[in-house]
Amino acid sequence: KQEVTQIPAALSVPEGENLVLNCSFTDSAIYNLQWFRQDPGKGLTSLLLIQSSQREQTSGRLNASLDKSSGRSTLYIAASQPGDSATYLCAVRSGTASKLTFGTGTRLQVTL
Amino acid sequence: DTAVSQTPKYLVTQMGNDKSIKCEQNLGHDTMYWYKQDSKKFLKIMFSYNNKELIINETVPNRFSPKSPDKAHLNLHINSLELGDSAVYFCASSQVGVSGNTIYFGEGSWLTVV
């Protein structure tokens, strides 16, 4: 059974700092891994998707890496801004039913 | 032009009632899902339909019954609501081979059972 863990559970950084969010998964036989952002009272917005054959994906100030063999992914946010404050979730797609399993999330607060 | 839309956004109801949440996607996707997010913000899949056929049915009480009248719609009906059913329910859709099977979520339906 796939299990996804994210650390830290919460993070507070001053504006302008670079930061790294971590995601680990127990079954390395995945199809892809996706990072999402969830704002309070809102749905999930997809940020980046990394296929199992890829090592990283970049979008603007965001860079996601994938090390499938060790069951880890990181989301790097450069030059953080207050607007980046949200909960970040990673999810892996795996199994015969191609199920998406979510991590527990990291709640990020970027302060002025 | 919302991609995945679900209604109602907020629902407060009494224990024992029956309620439905509707979901529609205009992305042309084959696969639709229902997820439940509990009070600890943990998001867990409940059901997945592909081309109107049920492909994932997690350990969910049979009081929950999904209905997919067509590819673009997946409704969730809940019978005999219980206090523990209070949560946010998210509908989502995806398409294999499109954007790497990226999944798109609706805005959520906040269900409160009193």
XYZ file of C-alpha atoms in Angstrom:
226
model
C 0.000 0.000 0.000
C 1.405 3.356 -1.051
C 2.038 5.858 1.742
C 3.124 9.445 1.185
C 4.690 11.621 3.858
C 5.590 15.294 3.749
C 7.951 17.148 6.028
C 7.882 19.607 7.556
C 4.195 19.780 8.431
C 4.451 23.553 8.752
C 7.049 26.117 7.784
C 7.352 29.859 8.319
C 9.967 31.868 6.416
C 10.616 35.573 5.789
C 9.958 36.930 2.342
C 12.789 36.444 -0.136
C 14.103 33.188 1.273
C 14.584 30.079 -0.812
C 12.969 26.992 0.650
C 12.592 23.260 0.125
C 9.577 21.089 0.811
C 10.038 17.334 1.061
C 7.876 14.432 0.005
C 8.611 10.727 0.445
C 6.710 7.675 -0.732
C 6.997 4.002 0.195
C 6.386 2.271 -3.156
C 8.793 3.443 -5.826
C 6.759 1.880 -8.660
C 5.001 5.103 -9.549
C 3.670 6.508 -12.807
C 4.116 10.135 -11.843
C 4.238 12.581 -8.961
C 2.311 15.817 -8.793
C 2.684 18.880 -6.563
C -0.396 20.913 -5.670
C -1.146 24.101 -3.841
C -4.240 24.547 -1.699
C -5.331 27.951 -0.424
C -7.674 28.139 2.612
C -11.243 27.420 1.626
C -10.256 26.576 -1.925
C -9.622 23.572 -4.109
C -6.283 22.245 -5.280
C -4.228 23.854 -8.011
C -1.732 21.713 -9.877
C 1.778 23.185 -9.833
C 4.054 20.611 -11.410
C 3.832 17.042 -12.633
C 6.900 14.823 -12.971
C 6.658 11.603 -14.944
C 8.433 8.554 -13.517
C 11.068 8.793 -16.245
C 11.888 12.420 -15.435
C 14.220 13.852 -12.820
C 12.833 17.348 -12.483
C 10.354 19.917 -13.716
C 10.486 23.691 -13.515
C 7.837 26.375 -13.636
C 8.853 29.936 -12.860
C 10.234 30.074 -9.322
C 9.280 26.459 -8.668
C 11.474 23.437 -9.265
C 10.427 19.900 -8.426
C 12.837 16.974 -8.407
C 12.151 13.255 -8.312
C 14.407 10.437 -7.115
C 12.200 7.444 -7.732
C 14.632 4.812 -6.447
C 14.854 6.432 -3.026
C 11.168 7.380 -2.971
C 11.712 11.106 -2.625
C 10.684 14.364 -4.232
C 11.467 17.945 -3.328
C 9.749 21.180 -4.235
C 12.118 24.127 -4.313
C 10.631 27.613 -4.130
C 13.008 30.453 -4.980
C 12.689 33.989 -3.626
C 9.541 33.268 -1.651
C 6.715 35.828 -1.555
C 3.763 36.305 0.820
C 1.502 35.135 -2.005
C 3.203 31.737 -1.813
C 1.563 31.156 1.584
C -0.617 28.056 1.224
C -0.624 24.336 1.907
C 1.494 22.324 -0.522
C 0.529 18.746 -1.234
C 2.371 16.082 -3.155
C 0.594 13.109 -4.665
C 1.886 9.974 -6.382
C 0.065 7.952 -9.009
C 0.703 4.227 -8.666
C -0.888 0.790 -8.581
C -2.995 -1.195 -11.025
C -5.872 1.251 -10.734
C -3.527 4.197 -11.252
C -4.624 5.646 -7.946
C -3.448 9.053 -6.728
C -2.269 8.977 -3.108
C -1.804 12.285 -1.314
C 0.695 13.313 1.305
C -0.211 15.027 4.525
C 0.772 18.477 3.243
C 3.136 21.251 4.296
C 1.559 24.492 5.482
C 3.782 27.364 4.334
C 3.660 30.885 5.719
C 5.805 33.576 4.082
C 6.040 36.657 6.259
C 6.814 40.252 5.297
C -15.536 28.471 -18.119
C -14.696 26.579 -14.899
C -13.006 23.273 -15.723
C -14.392 21.195 -12.843
C -17.434 22.586 -11.083
C -19.301 21.148 -8.141
C -22.447 22.195 -6.323
C -23.332 23.072 -3.702
C -20.227 24.741 -2.284
C -21.646 24.735 1.234
C -24.181 22.356 2.709
C -25.421 22.190 6.289
C -27.848 19.398 7.040
C -29.182 17.299 9.872
C -28.191 13.773 10.771
C -30.220 11.157 8.991
C -30.895 13.243 5.899
C -30.028 12.239 2.338
C -28.076 14.702 0.217
C -26.345 14.886 -3.155
C -23.340 16.759 -4.447
C -23.095 17.291 -8.190
C -19.959 17.518 -10.300
C -19.396 18.406 -13.914
C -16.220 18.758 -15.958
C -15.904 20.451 -19.344
C -12.385 19.237 -20.081
C -13.436 16.191 -22.087
C -11.694 13.890 -19.598
C -12.491 10.180 -19.345
C -11.826 9.785 -15.646
C -13.536 11.466 -12.704
C -12.979 11.137 -8.973
C -14.410 11.953 -5.586
C -12.017 12.753 -2.754
C -12.740 13.445 0.903
C -10.658 15.882 2.947
C -11.102 15.417 6.680
C -10.640 17.849 9.545
C -6.903 17.122 9.586
C -6.762 18.159 5.925
C -5.854 14.653 4.789
C -7.119 14.037 1.257
C -8.259 10.507 0.460
C -9.808 9.014 -2.644
C -13.316 7.611 -2.390
C -14.274 6.685 -5.943
C -12.959 6.835 -9.466
C -14.945 6.404 -12.678
C -13.520 5.891 -16.144
C -15.948 6.276 -19.028
C -18.880 5.889 -16.627
C -17.428 2.674 -15.210
C -16.408 2.384 -11.554
C -12.690 1.556 -11.313
C -11.771 2.572 -7.769
C -14.022 2.052 -4.774
C -12.143 2.551 -1.560
C -13.436 1.426 1.812
C -16.376 3.781 1.887
C -19.694 3.045 3.650
C -22.349 1.971 1.193
C -24.360 5.006 2.282
C -22.186 6.772 -0.291
C -23.250 6.051 -3.854
C -21.625 7.682 -6.867
C -23.613 8.067 -10.054
C -22.145 8.853 -13.452
C -24.878 9.613 -16.006
C -22.255 10.452 -18.621
C -18.527 11.037 -18.956
C -18.796 14.688 -17.948
C -20.742 14.162 -14.726
C -20.095 12.305 -11.490
C -22.556 12.925 -8.684
C -22.211 11.774 -5.090
C -25.298 10.766 -3.152
C -25.099 10.222 0.596
C -27.854 8.459 2.539
C -28.537 8.672 6.266
C -25.916 11.316 6.931
C -23.819 10.957 10.090
C -21.795 13.492 12.069
C -18.587 11.872 10.842
C -19.501 12.623 7.253
C -18.715 16.289 7.878
C -15.783 17.083 5.597
C -14.859 18.772 2.357
C -15.615 16.695 -0.706
C -13.617 17.333 -3.850
C -14.468 16.256 -7.350
C -11.649 15.901 -9.872
C -10.973 14.722 -13.400
C -8.045 13.604 -15.513
C -7.287 12.102 -18.907
C -4.570 9.557 -19.577
C -2.094 10.928 -22.085
C -3.193 14.528 -21.642
C -0.754 16.775 -19.773
C 0.810 13.644 -18.362
C -2.440 12.621 -16.685
C -2.600 15.825 -14.648
C -5.571 15.823 -12.330
C -7.798 18.884 -12.033
C -9.849 19.595 -8.933
C -13.088 21.391 -8.286
C -13.383 24.040 -5.575
C -14.789 21.610 -3.026
C -18.107 21.133 -1.250
C -18.124 21.852 2.480
C -20.539 19.440 4.131
C -21.515 19.984 7.762
C -23.778 17.466 9.457
C -25.418 18.701 12.666
